[in-house]
mmCIF file of C-alpha atoms in Angstrom:
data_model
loop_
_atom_site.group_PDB
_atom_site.id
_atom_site.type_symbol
_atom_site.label_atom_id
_atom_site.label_comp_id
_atom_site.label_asym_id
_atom_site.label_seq_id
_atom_site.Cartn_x
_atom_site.Cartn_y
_atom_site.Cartn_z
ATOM 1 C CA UNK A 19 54.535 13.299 -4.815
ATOM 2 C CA UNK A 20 51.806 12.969 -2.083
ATOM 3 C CA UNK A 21 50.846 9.130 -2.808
ATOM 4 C CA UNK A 22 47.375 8.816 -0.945
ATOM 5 C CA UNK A 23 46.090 11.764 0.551
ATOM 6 C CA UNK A 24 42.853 11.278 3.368
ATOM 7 C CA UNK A 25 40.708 13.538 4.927
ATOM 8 C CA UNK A 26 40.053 14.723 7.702
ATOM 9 C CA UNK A 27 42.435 13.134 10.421
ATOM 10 C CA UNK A 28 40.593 13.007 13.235
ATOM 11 C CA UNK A 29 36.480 13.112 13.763
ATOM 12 C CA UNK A 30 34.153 13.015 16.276
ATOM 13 C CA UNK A 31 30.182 12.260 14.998
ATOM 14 C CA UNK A 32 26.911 11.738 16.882
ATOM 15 C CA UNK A 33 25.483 8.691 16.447
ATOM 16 C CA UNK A 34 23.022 9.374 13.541
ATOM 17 C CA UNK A 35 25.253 11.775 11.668
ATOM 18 C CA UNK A 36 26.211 11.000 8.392
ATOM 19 C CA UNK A 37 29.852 12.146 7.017
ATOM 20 C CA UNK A 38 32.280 11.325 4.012
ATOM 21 C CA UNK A 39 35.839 10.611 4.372
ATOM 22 C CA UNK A 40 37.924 11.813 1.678
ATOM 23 C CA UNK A 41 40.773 9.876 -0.246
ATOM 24 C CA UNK A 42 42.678 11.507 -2.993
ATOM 25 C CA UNK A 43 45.767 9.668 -5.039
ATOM 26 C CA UNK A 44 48.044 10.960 -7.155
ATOM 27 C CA UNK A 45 49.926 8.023 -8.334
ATOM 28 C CA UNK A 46 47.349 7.276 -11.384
ATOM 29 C CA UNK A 47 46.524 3.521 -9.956
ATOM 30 C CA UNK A 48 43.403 1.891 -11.089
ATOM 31 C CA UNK A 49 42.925 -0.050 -7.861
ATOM 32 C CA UNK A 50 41.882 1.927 -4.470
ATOM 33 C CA UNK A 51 40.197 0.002 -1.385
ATOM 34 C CA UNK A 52 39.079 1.254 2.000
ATOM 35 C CA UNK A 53 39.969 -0.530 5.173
ATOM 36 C CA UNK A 54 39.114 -0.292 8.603
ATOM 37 C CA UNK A 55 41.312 -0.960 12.002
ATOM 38 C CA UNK A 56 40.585 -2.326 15.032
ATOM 39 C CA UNK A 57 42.836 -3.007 18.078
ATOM 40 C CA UNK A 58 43.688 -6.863 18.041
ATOM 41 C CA UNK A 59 42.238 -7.259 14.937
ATOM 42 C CA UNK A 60 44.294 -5.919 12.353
ATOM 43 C CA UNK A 61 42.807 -4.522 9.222
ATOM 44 C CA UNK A 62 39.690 -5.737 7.361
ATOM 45 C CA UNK A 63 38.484 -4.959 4.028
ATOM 46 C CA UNK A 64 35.279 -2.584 3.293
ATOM 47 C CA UNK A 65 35.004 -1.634 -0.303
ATOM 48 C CA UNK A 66 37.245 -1.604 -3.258
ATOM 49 C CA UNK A 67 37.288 -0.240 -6.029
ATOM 50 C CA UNK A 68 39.039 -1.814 -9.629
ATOM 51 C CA UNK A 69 38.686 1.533 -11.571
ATOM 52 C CA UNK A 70 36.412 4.265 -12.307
ATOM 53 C CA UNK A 71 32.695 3.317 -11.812
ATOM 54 C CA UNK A 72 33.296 -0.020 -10.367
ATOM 55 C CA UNK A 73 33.075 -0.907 -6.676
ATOM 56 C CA UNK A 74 32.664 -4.147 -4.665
ATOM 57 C CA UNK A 75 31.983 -5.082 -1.525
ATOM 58 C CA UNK A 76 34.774 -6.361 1.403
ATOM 59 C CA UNK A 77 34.183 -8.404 4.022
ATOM 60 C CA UNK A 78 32.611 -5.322 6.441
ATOM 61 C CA UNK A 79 30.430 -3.072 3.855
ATOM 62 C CA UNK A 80 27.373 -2.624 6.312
ATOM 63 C CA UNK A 81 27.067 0.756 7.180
ATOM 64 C CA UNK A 82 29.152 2.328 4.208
ATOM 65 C CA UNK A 83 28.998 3.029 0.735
ATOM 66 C CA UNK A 84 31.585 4.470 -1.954
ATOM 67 C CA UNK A 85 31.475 5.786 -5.617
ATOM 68 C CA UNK A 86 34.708 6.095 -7.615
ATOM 69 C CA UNK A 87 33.800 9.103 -10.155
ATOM 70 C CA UNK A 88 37.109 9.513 -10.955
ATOM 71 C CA UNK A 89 40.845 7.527 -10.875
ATOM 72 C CA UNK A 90 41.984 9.256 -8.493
ATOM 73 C CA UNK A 91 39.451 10.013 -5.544
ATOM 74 C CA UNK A 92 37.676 7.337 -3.646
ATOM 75 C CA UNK A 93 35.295 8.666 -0.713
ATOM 76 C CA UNK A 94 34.295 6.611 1.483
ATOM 77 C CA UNK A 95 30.399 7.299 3.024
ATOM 78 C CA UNK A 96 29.225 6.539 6.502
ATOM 79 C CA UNK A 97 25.172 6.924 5.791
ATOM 80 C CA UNK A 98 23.583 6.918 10.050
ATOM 81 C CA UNK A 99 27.103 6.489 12.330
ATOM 82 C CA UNK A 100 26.759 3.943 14.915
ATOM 83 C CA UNK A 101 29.682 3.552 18.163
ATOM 84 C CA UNK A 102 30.573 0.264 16.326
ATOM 85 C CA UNK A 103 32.124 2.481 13.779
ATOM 86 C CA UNK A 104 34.815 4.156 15.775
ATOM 87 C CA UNK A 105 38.110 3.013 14.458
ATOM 88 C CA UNK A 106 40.966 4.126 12.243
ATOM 89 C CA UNK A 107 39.953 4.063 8.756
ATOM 90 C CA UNK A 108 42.767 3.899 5.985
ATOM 91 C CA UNK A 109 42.494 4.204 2.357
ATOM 92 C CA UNK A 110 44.979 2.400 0.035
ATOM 93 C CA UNK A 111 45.857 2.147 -3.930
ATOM 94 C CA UNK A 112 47.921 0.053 -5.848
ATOM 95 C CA UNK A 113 48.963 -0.455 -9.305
ATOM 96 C CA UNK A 114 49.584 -4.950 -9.071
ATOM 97 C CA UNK A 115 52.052 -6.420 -8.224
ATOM 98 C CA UNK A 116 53.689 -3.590 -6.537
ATOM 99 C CA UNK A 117 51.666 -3.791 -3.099
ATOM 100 C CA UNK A 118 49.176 -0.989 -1.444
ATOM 101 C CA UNK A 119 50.040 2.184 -0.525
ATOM 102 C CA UNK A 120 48.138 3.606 2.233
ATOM 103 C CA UNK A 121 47.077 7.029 3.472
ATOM 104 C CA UNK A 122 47.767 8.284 7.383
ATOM 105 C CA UNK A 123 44.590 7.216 8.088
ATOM 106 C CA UNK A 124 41.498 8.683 10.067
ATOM 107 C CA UNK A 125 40.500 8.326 13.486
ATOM 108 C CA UNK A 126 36.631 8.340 13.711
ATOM 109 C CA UNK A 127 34.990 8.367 16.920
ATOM 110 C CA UNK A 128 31.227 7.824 17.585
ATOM 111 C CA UNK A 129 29.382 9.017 20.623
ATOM 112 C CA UNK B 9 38.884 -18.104 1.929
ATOM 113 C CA UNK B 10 42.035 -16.442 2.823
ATOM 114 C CA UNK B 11 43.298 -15.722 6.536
ATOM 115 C CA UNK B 12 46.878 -14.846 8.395
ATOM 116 C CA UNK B 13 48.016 -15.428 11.482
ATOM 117 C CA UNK B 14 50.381 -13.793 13.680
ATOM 118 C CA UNK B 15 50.855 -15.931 16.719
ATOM 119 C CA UNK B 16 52.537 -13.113 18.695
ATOM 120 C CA UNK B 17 50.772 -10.052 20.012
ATOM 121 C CA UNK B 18 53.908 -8.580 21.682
ATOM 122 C CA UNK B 19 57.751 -9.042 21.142
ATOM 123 C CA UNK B 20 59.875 -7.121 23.653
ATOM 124 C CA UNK B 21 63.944 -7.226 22.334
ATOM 125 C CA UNK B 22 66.841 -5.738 22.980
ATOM 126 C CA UNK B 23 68.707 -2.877 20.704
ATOM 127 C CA UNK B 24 70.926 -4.983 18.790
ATOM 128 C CA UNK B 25 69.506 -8.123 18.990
ATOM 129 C CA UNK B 26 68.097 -10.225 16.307
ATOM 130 C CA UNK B 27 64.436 -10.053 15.664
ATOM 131 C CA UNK B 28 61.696 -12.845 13.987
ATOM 132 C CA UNK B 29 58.158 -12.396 13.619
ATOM 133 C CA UNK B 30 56.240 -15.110 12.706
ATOM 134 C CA UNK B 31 53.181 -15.419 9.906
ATOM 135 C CA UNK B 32 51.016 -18.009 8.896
ATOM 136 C CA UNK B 33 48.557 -18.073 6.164
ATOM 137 C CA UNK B 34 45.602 -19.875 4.608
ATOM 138 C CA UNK B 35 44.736 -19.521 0.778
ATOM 139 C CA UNK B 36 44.271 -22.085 -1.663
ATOM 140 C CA UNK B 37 46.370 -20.617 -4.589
ATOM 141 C CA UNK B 38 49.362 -19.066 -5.158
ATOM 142 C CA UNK B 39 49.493 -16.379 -2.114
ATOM 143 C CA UNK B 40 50.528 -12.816 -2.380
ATOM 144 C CA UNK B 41 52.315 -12.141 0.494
ATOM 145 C CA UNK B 42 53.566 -8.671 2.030
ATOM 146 C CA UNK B 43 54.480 -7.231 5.555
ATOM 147 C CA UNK B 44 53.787 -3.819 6.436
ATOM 148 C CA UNK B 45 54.830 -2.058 9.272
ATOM 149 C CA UNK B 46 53.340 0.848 11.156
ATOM 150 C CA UNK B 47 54.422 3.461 13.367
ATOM 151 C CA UNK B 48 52.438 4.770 16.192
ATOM 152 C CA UNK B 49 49.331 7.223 14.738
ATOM 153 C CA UNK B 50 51.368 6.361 11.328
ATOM 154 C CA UNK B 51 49.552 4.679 8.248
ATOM 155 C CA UNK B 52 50.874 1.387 6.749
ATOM 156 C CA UNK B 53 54.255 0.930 5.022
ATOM 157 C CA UNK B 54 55.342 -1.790 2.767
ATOM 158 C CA UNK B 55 58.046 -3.663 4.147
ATOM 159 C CA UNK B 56 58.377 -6.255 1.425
ATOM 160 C CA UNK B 57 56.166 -8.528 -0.598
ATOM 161 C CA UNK B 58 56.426 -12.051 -2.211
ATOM 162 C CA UNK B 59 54.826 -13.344 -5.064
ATOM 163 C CA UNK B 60 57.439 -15.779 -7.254
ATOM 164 C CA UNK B 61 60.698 -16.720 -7.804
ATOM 165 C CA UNK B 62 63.605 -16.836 -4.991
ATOM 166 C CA UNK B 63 62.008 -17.862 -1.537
ATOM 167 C CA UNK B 64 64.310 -15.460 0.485
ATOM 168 C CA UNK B 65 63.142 -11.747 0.268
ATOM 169 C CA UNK B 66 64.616 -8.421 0.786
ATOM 170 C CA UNK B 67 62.799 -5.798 2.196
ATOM 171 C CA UNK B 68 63.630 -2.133 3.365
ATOM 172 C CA UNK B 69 64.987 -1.033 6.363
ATOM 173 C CA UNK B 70 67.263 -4.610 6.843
ATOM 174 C CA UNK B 71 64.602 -6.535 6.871
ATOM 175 C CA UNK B 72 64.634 -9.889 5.171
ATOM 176 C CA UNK B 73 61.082 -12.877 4.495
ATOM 177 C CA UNK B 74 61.315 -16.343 3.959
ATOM 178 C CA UNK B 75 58.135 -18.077 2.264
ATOM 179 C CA UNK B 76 57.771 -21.573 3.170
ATOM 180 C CA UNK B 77 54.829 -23.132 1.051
ATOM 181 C CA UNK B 78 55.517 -26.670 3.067
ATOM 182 C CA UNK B 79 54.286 -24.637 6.245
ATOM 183 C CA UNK B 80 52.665 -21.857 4.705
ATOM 184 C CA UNK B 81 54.850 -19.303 6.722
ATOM 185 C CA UNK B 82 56.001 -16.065 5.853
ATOM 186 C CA UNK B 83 58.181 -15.060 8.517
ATOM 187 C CA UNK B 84 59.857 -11.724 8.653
ATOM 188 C CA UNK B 85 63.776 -11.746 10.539
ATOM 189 C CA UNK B 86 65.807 -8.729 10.843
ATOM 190 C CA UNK B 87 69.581 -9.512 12.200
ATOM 191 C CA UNK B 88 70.109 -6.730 14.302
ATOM 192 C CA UNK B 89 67.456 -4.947 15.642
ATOM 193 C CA UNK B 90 67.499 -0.573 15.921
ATOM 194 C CA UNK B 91 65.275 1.564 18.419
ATOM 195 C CA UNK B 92 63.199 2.768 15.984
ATOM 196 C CA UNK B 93 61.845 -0.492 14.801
ATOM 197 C CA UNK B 94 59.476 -0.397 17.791
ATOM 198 C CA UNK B 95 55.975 -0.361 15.764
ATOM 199 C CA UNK B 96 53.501 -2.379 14.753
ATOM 200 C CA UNK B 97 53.495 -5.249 12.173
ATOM 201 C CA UNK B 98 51.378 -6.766 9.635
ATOM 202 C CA UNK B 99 51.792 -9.650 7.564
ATOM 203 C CA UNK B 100 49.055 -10.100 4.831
ATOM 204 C CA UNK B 101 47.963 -12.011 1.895
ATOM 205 C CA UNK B 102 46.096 -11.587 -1.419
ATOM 206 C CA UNK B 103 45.416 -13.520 -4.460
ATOM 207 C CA UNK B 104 48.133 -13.647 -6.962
ATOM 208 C CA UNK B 105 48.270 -9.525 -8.113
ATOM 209 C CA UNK B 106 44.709 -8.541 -6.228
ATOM 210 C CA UNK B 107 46.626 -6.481 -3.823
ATOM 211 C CA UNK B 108 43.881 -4.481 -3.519
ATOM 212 C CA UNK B 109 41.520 -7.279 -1.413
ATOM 213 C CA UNK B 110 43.715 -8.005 1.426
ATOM 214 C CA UNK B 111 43.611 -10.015 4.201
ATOM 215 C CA UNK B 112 45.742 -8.850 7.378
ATOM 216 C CA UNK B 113 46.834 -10.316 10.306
ATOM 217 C CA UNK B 114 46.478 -8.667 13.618
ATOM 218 C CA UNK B 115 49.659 -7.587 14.291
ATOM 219 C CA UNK B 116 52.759 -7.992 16.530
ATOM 220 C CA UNK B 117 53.658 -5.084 18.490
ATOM 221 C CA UNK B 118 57.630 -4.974 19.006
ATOM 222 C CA UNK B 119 59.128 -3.204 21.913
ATOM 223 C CA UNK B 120 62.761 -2.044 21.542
ATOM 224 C CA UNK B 121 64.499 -1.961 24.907
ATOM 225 C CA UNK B 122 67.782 -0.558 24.926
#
């Protein structure tokens, strides 16, 4: 069983460059969200998803966007990259009120 | 809103010792509380989470969480601390089964010294 599954694990872009990050699960939840981490800051919330065809905004959207066409991938969409945008970006599902499960993550960086 | 604080950065203890790191939260409801802990270039595991019923909560790996609604603390203790507990920790909170909008705190680092 793979759980969460992300893609790729490391990236470096030019700012400008667009790029997807991939995020498979396997686990058949209806809930998947993508987060983004920071040093000192912990993680904070981009976009969610509640199931297939719905997505909402978190608290740091700007800059990304995300379709869920399916249960169980969740891509998440970085339209022009900007330097603010290097972190560590982890995917997560759940299935309530057992908790998130979250991918290894991937390290973006932006020059 | 909701929000979690973690008033430690960096805990430094000894192999063996006992180990407490501290959470506080803001939310207006019921909270759904968890702690996650990471290893280094590792994502996020669950520890344990807390949503009803006995206080006192049982995690993996030894560790243990007490919620406190009178001081809206979540605090995670484990009683004897191993090497390889030297990661990162998260506490975070969510509205009763939305455990998919969390809010996270920033973390304590813990350094195992042996």
């Amino acid at each position: 069983n793979a759980g969460v599954t992300q893609t790729p694990k490391f990236q470096v872009l030019k700012t400008g460059q667009s790029m997807t990050l991939q995020c498979a699960q396997d686990m058949n939840h209806e809930y998947m969200s993508w987060y983004r981490q920071d040093p000192g800051m912990g993680l904070r919330l981009i976009h969610y998803s509640v199931g297939a065809g719905i997505t909402d905004q978190g608290e740091v959207p700007n800059g990304y966007n995300v379709s869920r066409s399916t249960t169980e991938d969740f891509p998440l969409r970085l339209l022009s990259a900007a330097p603010s945008q290097t972190s560590v970006y982890f995917c997560a599902s759940s299935d309530p009120p057992g908790g998130a499960f979250f991918g290894q993550g991937t390290r973006l960086t932006v020059v | 809103a909701q929000s979690v604080t973690q008033p430690d950065i960096h805990i430094t203890v000894s192999e063996g010792a006992s180990l407490e790191l501290r959470c506080n939260y803001s939310y207006g409801a019921t909270p759904y509380l968890f702690w996650y802990v990471q290893s280094p270039g590792q994502g996020l595991q669950l520890l344990l989470k807390y949503f009803s019923g006995d206080t006192l909560v049982q995690g993996i790996k030894g560790f243990e969480a007490e919620f406190k609604r009178s001081q809206s603390s979540f605090n995670l203790r484990k009683p004897s601390v191993h090497w390889s507990d030297a990661a990162e920790y998260f506490c975070a909170v969510g509205r009763l089964l939305n455990d998919y909008k969390l809010s996270f705190g920033a973390g304590t680092t813990v350094t195992v010294r042996a």
